CSV table of C-alpha atoms in Angstrom, one decimal:
chain,number,residue,atom,x,y,z
A,14,LYS,CA,95.3,89.1,103.4
A,15,ALA,CA,96.4,92.7,103.9
A,16,GLY,CA,94.1,95.4,102.6
A,17,VAL,CA,95.0,98.5,100.5
A,18,THR,CA,97.5,100.7,102.2
A,19,GLN,CA,98.2,104.4,101.6
A,20,THR,CA,101.0,106.5,102.8
A,21,PRO,CA,101.2,109.0,104.3
A,22,ARG,CA,97.8,109.2,106.0
A,23,TYR,CA,98.1,113.0,106.6
A,24,LEU,CA,100.0,115.7,104.7
A,25,ILE,CA,100.3,119.4,105.0
A,26,LYS,CA,101.8,121.4,102.1
A,27,THR,CA,101.8,125.0,101.0
A,28,ARG,CA,100.7,126.5,97.7
A,29,GLY,CA,103.1,125.9,94.8
A,30,GLN,CA,104.7,122.8,96.3
A,31,GLN,CA,104.3,119.4,94.9
A,32,VAL,CA,103.3,116.1,96.6
A,33,THR,CA,103.6,112.4,96.0
A,34,LEU,CA,101.2,109.9,97.5
A,35,SER,CA,101.7,106.2,97.6
A,36,CYS,CA,99.3,103.2,97.3
A,37,SER,CA,100.0,99.5,97.8
A,38,PRO,CA,97.2,97.4,96.4
A,39,ILE,CA,96.0,94.0,97.7
A,40,SER,CA,98.4,91.3,96.7
A,41,GLY,CA,97.4,89.9,93.2
A,42,HIS,CA,95.5,93.0,92.2
A,43,ARG,CA,96.7,94.6,89.0
A,44,SER,CA,94.4,97.6,88.8
A,45,VAL,CA,94.8,100.7,91.0
A,46,SER,CA,92.4,103.7,90.7
A,47,TRP,CA,92.8,107.1,92.4
A,48,TYR,CA,90.0,109.3,93.6
A,49,GLN,CA,89.7,112.8,95.1
A,50,GLN,CA,87.0,113.3,97.8
A,51,THR,CA,85.9,116.7,98.9
A,52,PRO,CA,82.7,117.8,100.7
A,53,GLY,CA,81.7,120.0,97.8
A,54,GLN,CA,82.3,117.7,94.9
A,55,GLY,CA,82.1,114.3,96.5
A,56,LEU,CA,84.2,111.4,95.2
A,57,GLN,CA,85.7,112.1,91.8
A,58,PHE,CA,87.7,109.7,89.6
A,59,LEU,CA,91.3,110.8,88.8
A,60,PHE,CA,92.8,107.9,86.8
A,61,GLU,CA,93.2,104.1,86.7
A,62,TYR,CA,96.4,102.1,86.1
A,63,PHE,CA,96.5,98.5,85.0
A,64,SER,CA,99.8,96.6,84.4
A,65,GLU,CA,101.8,99.9,84.6
A,66,THR,CA,99.7,101.6,81.9
A,67,GLN,CA,97.1,104.4,82.4
A,68,ARG,CA,93.9,102.7,81.3
A,69,ASN,CA,91.3,105.4,82.2
A,70,LYS,CA,91.5,109.0,83.0
A,71,GLY,CA,89.0,111.4,84.7
A,72,ASN,CA,88.6,115.1,84.1
A,73,PHE,CA,91.5,116.6,86.1
A,74,PRO,CA,94.2,119.0,85.0
A,75,GLY,CA,97.7,117.8,84.0
A,76,ARG,CA,99.1,118.8,87.4
A,77,PHE,CA,97.7,115.5,88.5
A,78,SER,CA,99.7,112.5,87.3
A,79,GLY,CA,100.4,109.0,88.4
A,80,ARG,CA,102.3,105.9,87.7
A,81,GLN,CA,102.3,102.2,88.5
A,82,PHE,CA,105.3,100.0,89.1
A,83,SER,CA,105.8,96.4,88.1
A,84,ASN,CA,104.7,95.2,91.6
A,85,SER,CA,101.4,97.1,91.0
A,86,ARG,CA,102.2,99.7,93.7
A,87,SER,CA,101.1,103.1,92.5
A,88,GLU,CA,102.1,106.7,93.1
A,89,MET,CA,100.1,109.9,92.5
A,90,ASN,CA,101.8,113.2,92.1
A,91,VAL,CA,100.3,116.7,92.2
A,92,SER,CA,102.5,119.6,91.1
A,93,THR,CA,102.0,123.3,91.8
A,94,LEU,CA,99.5,122.7,94.6
A,95,GLU,CA,96.5,125.0,94.9
A,96,LEU,CA,94.3,125.6,97.9
A,97,GLY,CA,91.5,123.7,96.1
A,98,ASP,CA,93.6,120.5,96.0
A,99,SER,CA,92.9,120.0,99.7
A,100,ALA,CA,91.0,116.8,99.9
A,101,LEU,CA,91.0,113.1,100.9
A,102,TYR,CA,92.8,111.1,98.2
A,103,LEU,CA,91.7,107.5,98.0
A,104,CYS,CA,93.1,104.7,96.0
A,105,ALA,CA,91.3,101.5,95.2
A,106,SER,CA,92.6,98.2,93.9
A,107,SER,CA,90.9,95.4,92.0
A,108,LEU,CA,91.7,92.4,89.9
A,109,GLY,CA,91.2,94.6,86.8
A,110,SER,CA,88.1,93.4,85.0
A,111,ARG,CA,85.3,95.9,84.7
A,112,ASP,CA,83.0,94.0,87.1
A,113,ASN,CA,85.6,93.3,89.7
A,114,GLU,CA,85.0,94.8,93.2
A,115,GLN,CA,87.2,97.7,94.1
A,116,PHE,CA,88.7,97.7,97.5
A,117,PHE,CA,89.5,101.2,98.9
A,118,GLY,CA,92.4,102.2,101.1
A,119,PRO,CA,91.9,104.6,104.1
A,120,GLY,CA,93.1,107.6,102.1
A,121,THR,CA,95.6,110.4,102.4
A,122,ARG,CA,94.3,113.6,103.9
A,123,LEU,CA,96.1,116.5,102.1
A,124,THR,CA,95.8,120.0,103.4
A,125,VAL,CA,97.2,122.8,101.3
A,126,LEU,CA,97.9,126.1,103.1
B,24,THR,CA,76.0,119.2,87.5
B,25,GLN,CA,76.1,115.9,89.4
B,26,LEU,CA,75.4,112.9,87.2
B,27,LEU,CA,74.1,111.0,90.2
B,28,GLU,CA,72.0,112.9,92.7
B,29,GLN,CA,71.6,111.5,96.1
B,30,SER,CA,68.9,112.4,98.6
B,31,PRO,CA,68.6,113.3,101.3
B,32,GLN,CA,72.0,114.7,101.9
B,33,PHE,CA,71.8,114.3,105.7
B,34,LEU,CA,69.7,112.0,107.8
B,35,SER,CA,69.6,111.9,111.6
B,36,ILE,CA,67.3,109.2,113.1
B,37,GLN,CA,66.7,107.2,116.2
B,38,GLU,CA,67.6,103.5,116.6
B,39,GLY,CA,64.8,101.3,115.4
B,40,GLU,CA,63.5,103.6,112.7
B,41,ASN,CA,63.3,102.8,109.0
B,42,LEU,CA,64.8,104.9,106.3
B,43,THR,CA,65.2,105.1,102.5
B,44,VAL,CA,67.9,106.9,100.6
B,45,TYR,CA,67.7,107.6,96.9
B,46,CYS,CA,70.1,107.8,94.0
B,47,ASN,CA,68.8,109.4,90.8
B,48,SER,CA,70.1,110.2,87.3
B,49,SER,CA,68.9,111.1,83.9
B,50,SER,CA,71.5,108.7,82.5
B,51,VAL,CA,71.2,105.0,82.0
B,52,PHE,CA,73.8,102.9,83.9
B,53,SER,CA,75.0,99.5,83.1
B,54,SER,CA,75.4,98.8,86.8
B,55,LEU,CA,75.2,100.6,90.0
B,56,GLN,CA,76.9,100.1,93.3
B,57,TRP,CA,76.3,101.2,96.9
B,58,TYR,CA,79.1,101.8,99.3
B,59,ARG,CA,79.3,102.8,103.0
B,60,GLN,CA,82.1,104.9,104.2
B,61,GLU,CA,82.9,105.4,107.9
B,62,PRO,CA,85.0,108.3,109.2
B,63,GLY,CA,88.7,107.9,108.5
B,64,GLU,CA,88.1,104.9,106.2
B,65,GLY,CA,87.7,104.3,102.5
B,66,PRO,CA,84.3,103.3,101.1
B,67,VAL,CA,83.3,99.6,101.4
B,68,LEU,CA,81.2,98.0,98.8
B,69,LEU,CA,77.8,96.9,100.0
B,70,VAL,CA,76.1,95.7,96.7
B,71,THR,CA,76.2,95.8,93.0
B,72,VAL,CA,72.9,95.8,91.0
B,73,VAL,CA,73.0,95.3,87.2
B,74,THR,CA,69.5,94.4,86.1
B,75,GLY,CA,66.6,96.8,85.8
B,76,GLY,CA,64.0,96.2,88.5
B,77,GLU,CA,66.5,94.1,90.5
B,78,VAL,CA,66.0,93.9,94.3
B,79,LYS,CA,68.8,92.7,96.5
B,80,LYS,CA,68.6,92.1,100.3
B,81,LEU,CA,71.5,92.2,102.7
B,82,LYS,CA,70.2,91.5,106.2
B,83,ARG,CA,68.3,94.7,107.1
B,84,LEU,CA,69.3,96.5,103.9
B,85,THR,CA,67.2,96.3,100.7
B,86,PHE,CA,68.6,97.7,97.4
B,87,GLN,CA,66.5,98.3,94.3
B,88,PHE,CA,67.6,99.2,90.8
B,89,GLY,CA,65.0,101.1,88.8
B,90,ASP,CA,63.4,99.4,85.8
B,91,ALA,CA,65.0,102.0,83.4
B,92,ARG,CA,68.4,101.6,85.2
B,93,LYS,CA,68.4,105.4,86.0
B,94,ASP,CA,67.8,105.3,89.7
B,95,SER,CA,68.3,103.2,92.8
B,96,SER,CA,67.2,103.1,96.4
B,97,LEU,CA,68.5,101.8,99.6
B,98,HIS,CA,66.1,100.9,102.4
B,99,ILE,CA,67.3,100.2,105.9
B,100,THR,CA,64.9,98.5,108.3
B,101,ALA,CA,65.2,99.0,112.1
B,102,ALA,CA,68.4,101.1,111.9
B,103,GLN,CA,71.1,100.6,114.4
B,104,PRO,CA,74.0,102.9,115.5
B,105,GLY,CA,76.4,100.7,113.6
B,106,ASP,CA,74.6,101.8,110.4
B,107,THR,CA,76.0,105.3,110.9
B,108,GLY,CA,78.1,106.4,107.9
B,109,LEU,CA,78.2,108.0,104.5
B,110,TYR,CA,76.3,106.1,101.9
B,111,LEU,CA,77.5,106.5,98.4
B,112,CYS,CA,76.0,105.3,95.1
B,113,ALA,CA,78.3,104.9,92.1
B,114,GLY,CA,77.3,104.1,88.5
B,115,ALA,CA,79.1,102.8,85.5
B,116,LEU,CA,78.0,104.1,82.1
B,117,GLY,CA,78.1,101.7,79.2
B,118,GLY,CA,80.9,101.6,76.7
B,119,GLY,CA,84.5,100.3,76.6
B,120,SER,CA,86.1,102.5,79.2
B,121,TYR,CA,85.1,102.3,82.8
B,122,ILE,CA,85.0,105.7,84.6
B,123,PRO,CA,82.8,105.3,87.7
B,124,THR,CA,80.6,108.2,88.7
B,125,PHE,CA,79.8,108.8,92.4
B,126,GLY,CA,77.0,110.6,94.0
B,127,ARG,CA,77.9,113.1,96.8
B,128,GLY,CA,76.5,110.7,99.4
B,129,THR,CA,73.9,110.6,102.2
B,130,SER,CA,75.3,111.1,105.6
B,131,LEU,CA,73.4,109.0,108.1
B,132,ILE,CA,73.5,109.2,111.9
B,133,VAL,CA,71.6,106.7,114.0
B,134,HIS,CA,71.2,107.7,117.6
B,135,PRO,CA,71.0,105.0,120.3
């Protein structure tokens, strides 16, 4: 079956703009988690959505938000972009139980100029 | 401060050598996972360890979870160029919510 897909793969924005990233999970998976990966901080958890509800949240400012649709597809939005938001944004899907394996997408590379 | 410290940060070796990477913490984890990430891709799960002292083998890879569930190691025997990648450990603290914590990773290059 198809893996996790993320669009777009690459994005260039300027400071102050906003951006929306999209993630389509594996068919049947109801949980989608978002992560930010940078060389300095590594992979950091942003939030997790399950059945259209935010179930867990990491320690990121309110400029980072997300949502999940009834078909489990998820979007992540970052408003008022800062230079430090430049990163690889990864989404991962799973069946939703704590011990279920997460399957990661290839990520969206965001560059903020 | 990183909850999970991985060492070494970088490793460059020749094909056929053995290596060990470490994942250490002062916290106790209910489970710990190892991932490998290749350039341009997302991390791929290699193994999950849940029991203190547990040892799991995956072909040439051996994973060990410390007795106190605070640390883990990954040993690769006879490394091959295909093992090249970023190795990440990730831990889950106990409790109701699940917020995974990742180490910064060990970047491994295996030269033919």
